[in-house]
Short mmCIF file of C-alpha atoms in Angstrom, two decimals:
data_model
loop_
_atom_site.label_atom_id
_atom_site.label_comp_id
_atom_site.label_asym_id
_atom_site.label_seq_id
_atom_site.Cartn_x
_atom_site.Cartn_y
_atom_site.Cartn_z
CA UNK W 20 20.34 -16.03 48.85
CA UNK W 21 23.37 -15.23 46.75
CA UNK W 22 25.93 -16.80 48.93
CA UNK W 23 26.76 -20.52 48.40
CA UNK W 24 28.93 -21.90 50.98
CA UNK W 25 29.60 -25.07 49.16
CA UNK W 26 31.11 -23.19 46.23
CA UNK W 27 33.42 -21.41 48.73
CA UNK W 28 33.99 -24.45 50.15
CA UNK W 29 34.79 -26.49 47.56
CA UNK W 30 38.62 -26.12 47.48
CA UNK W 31 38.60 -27.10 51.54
CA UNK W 32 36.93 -30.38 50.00
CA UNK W 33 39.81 -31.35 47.65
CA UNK W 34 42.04 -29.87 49.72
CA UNK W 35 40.96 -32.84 51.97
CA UNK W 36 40.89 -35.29 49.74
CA UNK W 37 44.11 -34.98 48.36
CA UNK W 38 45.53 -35.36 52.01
CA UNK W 39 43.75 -38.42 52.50
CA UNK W 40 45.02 -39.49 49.01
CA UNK W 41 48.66 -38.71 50.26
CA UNK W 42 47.94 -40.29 53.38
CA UNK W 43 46.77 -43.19 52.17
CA UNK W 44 48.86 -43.68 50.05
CA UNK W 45 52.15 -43.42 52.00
CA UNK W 46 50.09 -46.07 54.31
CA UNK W 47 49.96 -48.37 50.93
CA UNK W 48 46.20 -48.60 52.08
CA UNK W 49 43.82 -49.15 48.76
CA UNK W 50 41.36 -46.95 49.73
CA UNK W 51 41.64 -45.08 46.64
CA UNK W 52 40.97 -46.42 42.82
CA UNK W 53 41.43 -43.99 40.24
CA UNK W 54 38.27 -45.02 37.92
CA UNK W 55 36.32 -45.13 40.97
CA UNK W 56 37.09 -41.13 42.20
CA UNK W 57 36.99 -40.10 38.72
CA UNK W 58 33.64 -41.94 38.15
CA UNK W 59 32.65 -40.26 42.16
CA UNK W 60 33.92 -36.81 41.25
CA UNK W 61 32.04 -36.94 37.87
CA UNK W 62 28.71 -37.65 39.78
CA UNK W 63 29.87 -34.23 41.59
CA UNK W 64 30.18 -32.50 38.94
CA UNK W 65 26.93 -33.73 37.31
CA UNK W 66 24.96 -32.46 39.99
CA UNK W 67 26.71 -28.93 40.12
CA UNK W 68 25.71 -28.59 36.40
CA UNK W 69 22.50 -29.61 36.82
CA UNK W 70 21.77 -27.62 39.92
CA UNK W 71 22.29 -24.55 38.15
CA UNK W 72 19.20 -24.78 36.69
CA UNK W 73 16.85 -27.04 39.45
CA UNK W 74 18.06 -24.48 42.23
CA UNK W 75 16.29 -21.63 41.34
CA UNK W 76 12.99 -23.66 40.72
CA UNK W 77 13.07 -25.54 44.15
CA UNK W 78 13.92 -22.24 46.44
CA UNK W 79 11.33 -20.62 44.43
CA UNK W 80 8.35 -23.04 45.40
CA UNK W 81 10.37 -22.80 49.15
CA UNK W 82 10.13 -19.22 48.82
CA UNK W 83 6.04 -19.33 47.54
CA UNK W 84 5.68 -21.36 50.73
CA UNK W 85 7.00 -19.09 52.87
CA UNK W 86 4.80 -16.08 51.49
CA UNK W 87 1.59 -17.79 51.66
CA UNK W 88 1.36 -20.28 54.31
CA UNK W 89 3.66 -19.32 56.92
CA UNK W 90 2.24 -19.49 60.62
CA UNK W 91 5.34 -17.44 62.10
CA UNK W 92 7.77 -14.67 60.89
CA UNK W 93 11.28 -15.77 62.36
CA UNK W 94 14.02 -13.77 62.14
CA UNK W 95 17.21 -13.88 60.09
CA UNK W 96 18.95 -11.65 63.02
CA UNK W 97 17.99 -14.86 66.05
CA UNK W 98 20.48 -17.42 67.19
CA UNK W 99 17.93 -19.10 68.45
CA UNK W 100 15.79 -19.44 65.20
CA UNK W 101 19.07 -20.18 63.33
CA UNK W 102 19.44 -23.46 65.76
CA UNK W 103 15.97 -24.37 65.33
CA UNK W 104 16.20 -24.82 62.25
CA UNK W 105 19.05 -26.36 62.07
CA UNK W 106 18.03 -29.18 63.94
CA UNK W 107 14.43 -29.56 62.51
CA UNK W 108 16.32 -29.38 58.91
CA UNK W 109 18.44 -31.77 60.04
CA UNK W 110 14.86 -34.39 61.56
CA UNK W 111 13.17 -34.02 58.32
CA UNK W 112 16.55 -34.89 56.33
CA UNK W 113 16.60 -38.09 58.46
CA UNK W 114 12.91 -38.53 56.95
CA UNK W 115 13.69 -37.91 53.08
CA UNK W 116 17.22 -39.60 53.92
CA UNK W 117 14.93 -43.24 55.18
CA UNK W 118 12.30 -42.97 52.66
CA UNK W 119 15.36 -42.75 50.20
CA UNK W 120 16.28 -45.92 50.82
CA UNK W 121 13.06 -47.88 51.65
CA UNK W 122 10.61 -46.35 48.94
CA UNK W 123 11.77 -46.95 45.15
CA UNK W 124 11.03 -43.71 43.51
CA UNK W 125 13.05 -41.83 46.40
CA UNK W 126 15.32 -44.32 46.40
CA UNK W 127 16.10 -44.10 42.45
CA UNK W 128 17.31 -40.50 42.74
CA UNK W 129 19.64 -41.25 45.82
CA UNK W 130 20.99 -44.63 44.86
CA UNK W 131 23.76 -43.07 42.89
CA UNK W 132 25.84 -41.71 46.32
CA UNK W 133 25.99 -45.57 47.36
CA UNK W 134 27.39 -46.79 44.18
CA UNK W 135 31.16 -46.63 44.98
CA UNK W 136 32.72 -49.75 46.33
CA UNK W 137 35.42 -47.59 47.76
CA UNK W 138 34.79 -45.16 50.79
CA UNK W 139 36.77 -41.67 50.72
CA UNK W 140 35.83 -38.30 50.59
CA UNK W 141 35.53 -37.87 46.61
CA UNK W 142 32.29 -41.15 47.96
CA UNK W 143 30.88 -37.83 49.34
CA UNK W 144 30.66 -35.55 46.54
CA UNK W 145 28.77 -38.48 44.36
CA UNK W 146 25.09 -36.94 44.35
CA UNK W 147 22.45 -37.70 42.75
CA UNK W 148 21.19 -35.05 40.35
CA UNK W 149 17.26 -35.31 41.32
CA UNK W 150 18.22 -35.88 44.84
CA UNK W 151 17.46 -31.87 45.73
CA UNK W 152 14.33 -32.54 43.36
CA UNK W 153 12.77 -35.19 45.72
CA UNK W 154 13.72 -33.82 48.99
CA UNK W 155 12.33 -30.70 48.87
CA UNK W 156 8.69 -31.53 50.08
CA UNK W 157 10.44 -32.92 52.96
CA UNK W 158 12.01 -29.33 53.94
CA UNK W 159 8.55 -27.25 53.24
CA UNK W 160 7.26 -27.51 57.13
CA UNK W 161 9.91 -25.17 57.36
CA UNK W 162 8.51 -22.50 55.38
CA UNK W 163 4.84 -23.28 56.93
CA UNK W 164 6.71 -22.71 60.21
CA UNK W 165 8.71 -19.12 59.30
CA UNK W 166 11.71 -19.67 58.24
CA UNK W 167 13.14 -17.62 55.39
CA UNK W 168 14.13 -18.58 52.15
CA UNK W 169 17.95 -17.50 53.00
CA UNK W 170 17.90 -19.08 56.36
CA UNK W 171 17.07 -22.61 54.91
CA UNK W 172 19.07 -22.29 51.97
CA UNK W 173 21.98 -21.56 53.98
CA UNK W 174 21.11 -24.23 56.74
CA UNK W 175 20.86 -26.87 54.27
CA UNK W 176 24.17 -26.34 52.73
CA UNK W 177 25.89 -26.23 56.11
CA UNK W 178 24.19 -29.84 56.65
CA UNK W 179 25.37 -31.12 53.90
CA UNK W 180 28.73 -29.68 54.70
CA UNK W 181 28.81 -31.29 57.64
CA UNK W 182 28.56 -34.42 55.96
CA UNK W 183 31.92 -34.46 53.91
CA UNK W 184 34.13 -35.68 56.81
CA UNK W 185 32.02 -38.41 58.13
CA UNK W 186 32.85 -40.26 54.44
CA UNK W 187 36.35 -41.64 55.52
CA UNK W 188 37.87 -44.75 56.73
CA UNK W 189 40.99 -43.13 58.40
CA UNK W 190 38.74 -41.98 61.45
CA UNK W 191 38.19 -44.74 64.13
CA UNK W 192 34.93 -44.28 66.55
CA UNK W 193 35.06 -41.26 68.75
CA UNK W 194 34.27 -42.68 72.26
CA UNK W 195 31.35 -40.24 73.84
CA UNK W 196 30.67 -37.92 70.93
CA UNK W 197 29.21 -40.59 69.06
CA UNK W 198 26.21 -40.96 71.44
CA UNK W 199 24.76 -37.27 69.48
CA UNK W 200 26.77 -36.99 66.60
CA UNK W 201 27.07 -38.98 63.09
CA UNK W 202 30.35 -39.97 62.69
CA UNK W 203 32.50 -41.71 60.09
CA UNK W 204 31.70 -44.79 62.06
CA UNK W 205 28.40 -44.46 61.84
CA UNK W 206 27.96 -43.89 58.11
CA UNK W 207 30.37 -46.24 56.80
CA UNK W 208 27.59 -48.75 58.36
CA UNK W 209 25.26 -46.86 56.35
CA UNK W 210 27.03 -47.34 52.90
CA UNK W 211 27.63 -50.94 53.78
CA UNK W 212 25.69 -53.91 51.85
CA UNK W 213 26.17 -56.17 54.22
CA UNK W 214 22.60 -57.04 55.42
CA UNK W 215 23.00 -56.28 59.02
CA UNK W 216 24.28 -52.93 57.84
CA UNK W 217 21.35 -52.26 55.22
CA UNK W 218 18.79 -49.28 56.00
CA UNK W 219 20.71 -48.23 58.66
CA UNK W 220 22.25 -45.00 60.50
CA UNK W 221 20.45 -42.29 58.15
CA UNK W 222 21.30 -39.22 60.39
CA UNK W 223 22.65 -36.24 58.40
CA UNK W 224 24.36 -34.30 61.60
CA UNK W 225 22.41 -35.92 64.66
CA UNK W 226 22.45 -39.90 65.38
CA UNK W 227 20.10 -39.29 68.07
CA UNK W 228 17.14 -39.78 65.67
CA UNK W 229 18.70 -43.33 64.28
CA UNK W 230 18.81 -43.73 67.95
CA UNK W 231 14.65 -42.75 69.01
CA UNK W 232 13.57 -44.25 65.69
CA UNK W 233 15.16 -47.62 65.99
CA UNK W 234 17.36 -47.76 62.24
CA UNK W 235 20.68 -47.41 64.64
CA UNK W 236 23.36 -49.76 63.98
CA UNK W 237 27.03 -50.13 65.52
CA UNK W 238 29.97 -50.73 63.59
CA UNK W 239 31.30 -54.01 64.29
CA UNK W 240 33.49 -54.92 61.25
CA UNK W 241 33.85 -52.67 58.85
CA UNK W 242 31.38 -52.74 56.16
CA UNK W 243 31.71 -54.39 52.62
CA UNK W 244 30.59 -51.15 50.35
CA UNK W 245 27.96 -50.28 47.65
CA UNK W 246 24.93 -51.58 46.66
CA UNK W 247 23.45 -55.23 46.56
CA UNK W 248 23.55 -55.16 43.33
CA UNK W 249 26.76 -53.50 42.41
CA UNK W 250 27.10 -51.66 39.24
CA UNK W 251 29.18 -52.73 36.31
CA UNK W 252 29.65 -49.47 34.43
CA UNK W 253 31.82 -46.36 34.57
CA UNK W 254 29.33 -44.40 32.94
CA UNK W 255 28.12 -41.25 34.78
CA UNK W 256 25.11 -40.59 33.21
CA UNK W 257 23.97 -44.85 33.69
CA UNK W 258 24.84 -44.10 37.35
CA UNK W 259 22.51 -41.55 37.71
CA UNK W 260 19.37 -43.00 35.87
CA UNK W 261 19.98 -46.56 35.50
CA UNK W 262 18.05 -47.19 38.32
CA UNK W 263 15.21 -45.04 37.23
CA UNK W 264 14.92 -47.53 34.07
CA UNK W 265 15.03 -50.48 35.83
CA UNK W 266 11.74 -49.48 37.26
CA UNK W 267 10.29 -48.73 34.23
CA UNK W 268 11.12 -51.90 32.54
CA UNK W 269 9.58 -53.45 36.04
CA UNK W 270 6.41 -51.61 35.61
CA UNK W 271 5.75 -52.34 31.87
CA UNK W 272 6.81 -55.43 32.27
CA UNK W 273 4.71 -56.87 34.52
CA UNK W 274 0.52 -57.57 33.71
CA UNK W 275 -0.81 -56.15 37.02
CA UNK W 276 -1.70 -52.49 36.41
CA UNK W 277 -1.73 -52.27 40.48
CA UNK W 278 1.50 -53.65 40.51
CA UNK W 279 3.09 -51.47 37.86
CA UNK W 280 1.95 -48.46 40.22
CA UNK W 281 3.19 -49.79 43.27
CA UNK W 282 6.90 -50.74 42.30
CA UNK W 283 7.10 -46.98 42.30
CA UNK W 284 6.40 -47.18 46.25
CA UNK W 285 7.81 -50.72 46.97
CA UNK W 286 10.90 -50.73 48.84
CA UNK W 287 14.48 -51.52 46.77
CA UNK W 288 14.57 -55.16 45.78
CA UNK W 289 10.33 -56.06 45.35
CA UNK W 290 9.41 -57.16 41.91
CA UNK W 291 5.50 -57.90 41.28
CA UNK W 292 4.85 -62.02 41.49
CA UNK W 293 5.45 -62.14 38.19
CA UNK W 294 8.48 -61.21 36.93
CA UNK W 295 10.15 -63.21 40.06
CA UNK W 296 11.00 -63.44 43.46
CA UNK W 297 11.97 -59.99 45.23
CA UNK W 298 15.58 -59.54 46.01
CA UNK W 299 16.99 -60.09 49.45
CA UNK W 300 20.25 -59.18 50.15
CA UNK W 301 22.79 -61.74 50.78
CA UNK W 302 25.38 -62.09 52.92
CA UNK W 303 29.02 -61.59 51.53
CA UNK W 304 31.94 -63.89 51.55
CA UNK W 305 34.93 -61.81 52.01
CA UNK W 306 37.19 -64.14 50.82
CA UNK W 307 36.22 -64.63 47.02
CA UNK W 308 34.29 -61.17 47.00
CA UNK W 309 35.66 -58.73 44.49
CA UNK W 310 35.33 -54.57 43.42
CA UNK W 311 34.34 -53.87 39.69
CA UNK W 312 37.21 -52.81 37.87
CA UNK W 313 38.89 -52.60 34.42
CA UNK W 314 42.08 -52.45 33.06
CA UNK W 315 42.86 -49.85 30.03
CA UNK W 316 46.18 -49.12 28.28
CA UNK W 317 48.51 -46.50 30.09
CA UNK W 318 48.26 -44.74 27.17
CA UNK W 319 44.34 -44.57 27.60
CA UNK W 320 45.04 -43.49 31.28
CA UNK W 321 47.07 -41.14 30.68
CA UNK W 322 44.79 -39.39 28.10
CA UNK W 323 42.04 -39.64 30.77
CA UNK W 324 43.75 -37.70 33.33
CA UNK W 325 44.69 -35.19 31.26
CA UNK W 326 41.10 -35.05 30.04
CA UNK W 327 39.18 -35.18 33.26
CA UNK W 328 41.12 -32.40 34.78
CA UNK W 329 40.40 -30.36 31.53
CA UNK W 330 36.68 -31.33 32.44
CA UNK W 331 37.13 -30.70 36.19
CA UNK W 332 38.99 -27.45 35.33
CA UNK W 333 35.81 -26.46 33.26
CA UNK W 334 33.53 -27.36 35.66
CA UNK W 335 35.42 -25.00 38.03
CA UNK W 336 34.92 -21.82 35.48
CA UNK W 337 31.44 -22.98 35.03
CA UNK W 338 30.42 -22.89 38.63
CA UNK W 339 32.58 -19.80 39.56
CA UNK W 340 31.29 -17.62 36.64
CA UNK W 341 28.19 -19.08 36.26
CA UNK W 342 26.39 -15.88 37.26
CA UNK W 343 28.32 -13.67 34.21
CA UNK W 344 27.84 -16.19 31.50
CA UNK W 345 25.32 -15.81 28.44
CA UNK W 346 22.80 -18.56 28.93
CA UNK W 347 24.11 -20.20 25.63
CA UNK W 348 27.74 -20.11 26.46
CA UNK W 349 26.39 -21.62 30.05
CA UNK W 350 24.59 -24.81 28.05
CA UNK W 351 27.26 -25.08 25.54
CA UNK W 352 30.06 -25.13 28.75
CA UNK W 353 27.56 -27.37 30.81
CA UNK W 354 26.56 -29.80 28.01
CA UNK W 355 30.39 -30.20 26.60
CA UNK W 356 31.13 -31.02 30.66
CA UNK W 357 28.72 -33.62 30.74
CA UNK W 358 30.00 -35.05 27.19
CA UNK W 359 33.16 -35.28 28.97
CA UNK W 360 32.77 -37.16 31.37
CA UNK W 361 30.74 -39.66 30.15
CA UNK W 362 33.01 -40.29 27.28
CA UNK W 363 35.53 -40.70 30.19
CA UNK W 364 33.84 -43.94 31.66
CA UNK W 365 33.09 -45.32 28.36
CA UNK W 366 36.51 -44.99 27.69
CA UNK W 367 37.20 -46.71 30.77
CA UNK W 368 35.70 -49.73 29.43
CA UNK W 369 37.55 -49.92 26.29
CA UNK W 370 34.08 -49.28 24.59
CA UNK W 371 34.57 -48.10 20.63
CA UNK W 372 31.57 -46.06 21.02
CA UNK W 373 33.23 -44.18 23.69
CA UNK W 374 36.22 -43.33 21.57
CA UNK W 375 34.54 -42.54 18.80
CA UNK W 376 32.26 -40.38 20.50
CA UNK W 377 35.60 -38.41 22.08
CA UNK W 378 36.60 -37.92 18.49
CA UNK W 379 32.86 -36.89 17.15
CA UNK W 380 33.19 -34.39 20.88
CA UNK W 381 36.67 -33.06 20.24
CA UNK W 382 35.82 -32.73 16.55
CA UNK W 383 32.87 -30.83 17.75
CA UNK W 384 34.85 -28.35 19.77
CA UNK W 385 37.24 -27.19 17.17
CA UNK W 386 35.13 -26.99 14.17
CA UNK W 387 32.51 -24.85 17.17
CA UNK W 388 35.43 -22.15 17.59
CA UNK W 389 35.20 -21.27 14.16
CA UNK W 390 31.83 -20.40 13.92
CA UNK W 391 31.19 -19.45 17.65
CA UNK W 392 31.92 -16.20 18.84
CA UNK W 393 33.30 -16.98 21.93
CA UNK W 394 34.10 -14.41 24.25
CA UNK W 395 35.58 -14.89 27.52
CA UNK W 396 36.71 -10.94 28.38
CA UNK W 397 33.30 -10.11 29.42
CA UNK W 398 33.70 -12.43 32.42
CA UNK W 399 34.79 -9.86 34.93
CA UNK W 400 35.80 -12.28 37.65
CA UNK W 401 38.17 -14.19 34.98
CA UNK W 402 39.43 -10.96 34.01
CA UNK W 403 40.60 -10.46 37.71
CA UNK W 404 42.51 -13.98 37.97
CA UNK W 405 44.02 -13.81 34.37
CA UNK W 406 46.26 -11.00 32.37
CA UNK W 407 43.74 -9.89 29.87
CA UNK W 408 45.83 -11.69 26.91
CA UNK W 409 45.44 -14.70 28.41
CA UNK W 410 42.03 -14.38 28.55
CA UNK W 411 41.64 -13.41 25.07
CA UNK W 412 43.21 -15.94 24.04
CA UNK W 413 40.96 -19.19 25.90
CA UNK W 414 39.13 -19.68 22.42
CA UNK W 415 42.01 -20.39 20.43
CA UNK W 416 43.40 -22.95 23.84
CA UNK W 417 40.22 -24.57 23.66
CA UNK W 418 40.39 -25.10 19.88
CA UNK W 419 44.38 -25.93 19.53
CA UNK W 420 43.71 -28.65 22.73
CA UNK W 421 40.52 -29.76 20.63
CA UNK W 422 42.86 -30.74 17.47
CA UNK W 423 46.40 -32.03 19.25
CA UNK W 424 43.67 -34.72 21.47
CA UNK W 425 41.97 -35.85 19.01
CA UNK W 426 45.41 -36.49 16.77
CA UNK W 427 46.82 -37.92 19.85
CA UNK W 428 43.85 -40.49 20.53
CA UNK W 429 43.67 -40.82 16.78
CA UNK W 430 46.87 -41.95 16.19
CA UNK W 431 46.36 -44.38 19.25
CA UNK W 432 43.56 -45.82 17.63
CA UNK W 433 45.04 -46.66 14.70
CA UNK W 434 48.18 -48.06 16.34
CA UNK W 435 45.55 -50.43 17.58
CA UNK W 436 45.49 -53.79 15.57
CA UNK W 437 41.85 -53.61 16.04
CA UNK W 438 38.79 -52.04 17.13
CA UNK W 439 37.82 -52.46 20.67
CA UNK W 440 35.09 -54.54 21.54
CA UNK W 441 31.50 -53.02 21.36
CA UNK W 442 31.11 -54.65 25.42
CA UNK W 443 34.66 -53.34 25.78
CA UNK W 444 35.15 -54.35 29.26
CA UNK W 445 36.40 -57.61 31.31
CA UNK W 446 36.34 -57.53 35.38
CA UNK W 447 39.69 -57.76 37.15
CA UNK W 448 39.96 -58.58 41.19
CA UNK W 449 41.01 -54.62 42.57
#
């Protein structure tokens, strides 16, 4: 269980999506916003960080499964046991994948991969952190049934894989091979909000079982993206649990103690009698509909590049060397990430929490290289990619980039004639 094809695949995936960035741009197609992938690729990165520590937990109780209950022994070594399971993995995602979106609960730790009004690949690495969390009990027929630990580790990833190229909008239908396989077709209907387009096409790999179970739906004109009720945020962290509060509030809200159970288990949209009428999607006018957006100051932009590929480029050495990191320098790494990147979309709005919070963070980081010993020669992997100086040197990188940003955003601030608002942000058509 130590490989982990999506780490090794990972640079394929941007690979890809800077093509399709290229592409579309030469095109002059606006099929990328740079907010939006940012605010996609830090949903990514969220659930990398977070997987760290769920993954072990969740193949563990797989791996229990298999010990205790299993019927059959199948082997590693068979073909035959490696399709199996590939296509029974890829039945009971369709399973998790519908209850995701017609059961609340499920649906609260999925709902963050529909969020984007924009379809490209970065749409694909948006996860939801709990999403692995709630899926799992979906999967465990598998270990009843015999197959190992590794085999449905690595089947899983190789599903989800597969999944990466269907989130496009450069790929047109694909005649015949769309009668077994999902396509990019068939799951731009399935990120569309257009009611016809709702609850529809949840195959991971296989359409067929949209197709026997009667949730298949054709694309007729391309789909109007997101979710019925869009979000209004850049925040990462609101993306990934905002829904999870609205249910809350719905449940202590309302005076029915049978109700405040069952909005758990409703689907999306139900609200108990009262606290109002259920929500039921509407249909979109295309002509006056309009994507969430802001507007900063280049300078802001310009700082926010810079920043998130610091953050991505983090994120990177966390993943990669994950393995030869001291648990502290691991949550200390993973927690300054996070802090990123959600300063990142509150910066986004022109929020003056956000920026003062990136001064408290990069504050934080300098005065921590004084009085942290950190120590990046250990990492034997980083040794191998770097000339040993180099590598010795990372602390004092981390702490001179720590001190020029926060002069740098600083001194913007106080060019600034004011504060910016505490709401910070005003829509804009994209």
């Amino acid at each position: 269980m130590e490989k982990n094809i999506i780490e090794l695949i990972t640079p394929a995936f941007f690979v890809l999506a800077f093509a399709e960035l290229f592409w579309v741009l030469a095109a002059k197609k606006p099929f990328y916003r740079y907010k939006d992938s940012v605010n996609n690729l830090s949903a990514g990165v969220f659930m990398q960080v977070f997987t760290v520590f769920i993954t072990v937990g969740l193949v563990g109780i797989y791996a229990w499964i298999y010990e205790k209950c299993r019927l059959l022994t199948l082997s590693d070594s068979s073909w035959q046991a490696w399709i199996v399971c590939y296509v029974l993995a890829d039945f009971f995602y369709y399973w998790y994948h519908r209850f995701a979106h017609e059961i609340n609960v499920f649906w609260a730790s999925h709902v963050a991969h529909h969020q984007s009004e924009d379809y490209n690949f970065t749409v694909a690495l948006r996860q939801g952190v709990l999403q692995n969390t709630f899926s799992l009990p979906f999967y465990l027929p598998l270990a009843v049934l015999g197959f190992s630990p590794f085999m449905f580790v690595m089947v899983i990833q190789i599903n989800f894989a597969y999944q990466f190229w269907i989130h496009t909008r450069l790929i047109p239908k694909l005649g015949w091979f769309e009668w077994l396989w999902n396509t990019p077709s068939h799951h731009r209907v399935h990120h569309g909000r257009d009611p016809k387009y709702i609850d529809k096409n949840y195959a991971g790999t296989f359409i067929i079982w949209d197709r026997f179970f009667g949730t298949f739906q054709e694309e007729e004109e391309e789909p109007i993206f997101g979710i019925v009720k869009p979000m209004t945020t850049w925040n990462p962290v609101r993306a990934q649990f905002d829904y999870f509060r609205e249910l809350f509030e719905l449940s202590w809200k309302t005076k029915s103690w049978k109700d405040a159970f069952a909005v758990w288990f409703r689907p999306p949209g139900w609200k108990p009698r009262d606290l109002g009428e259920s929500v039921i999607p509407p249909e979109i006018d295309r002509k006056i509909y309009r994507k969430f957006d802001t507007e900063i100051p280049v300078a802001l932009t310009v700082y926010t590049i810079l920043q998130f590929l610091s953050a991505m480029g983090a994120s990177m050495v966390y993943i990669e060397f994950k393995k030869e990191l001291p648990l502290s320098e691991m949550i200390v790494l993973g927690f300054y990430i996070l802090w990123t990147l959600r300063n990142i979309g509150t910066i986004f709005e022109l929020k003056t929490s956000g920026i003062v919070l990136e001064l408290v963070r990069l504050a934080s980081i300098a005065a921590l290289t004084y009085v942290y010993p950190f120590d990046f020669t250990r990492v034997e992997k980083l040794n191998a990619l770097l000339a040993p100086e180099i590598v010795a040197s990372l602390p004092n990188l981390m702490k001179v980039t720590a001190i020029g940003s926060f002069l740098v955003l600083g001194a913007f601030l106080l060019s600034q004639k004011r504060f910016f608002s505490v709401k910070g942000y005003s829509t804009k058509a994209a």
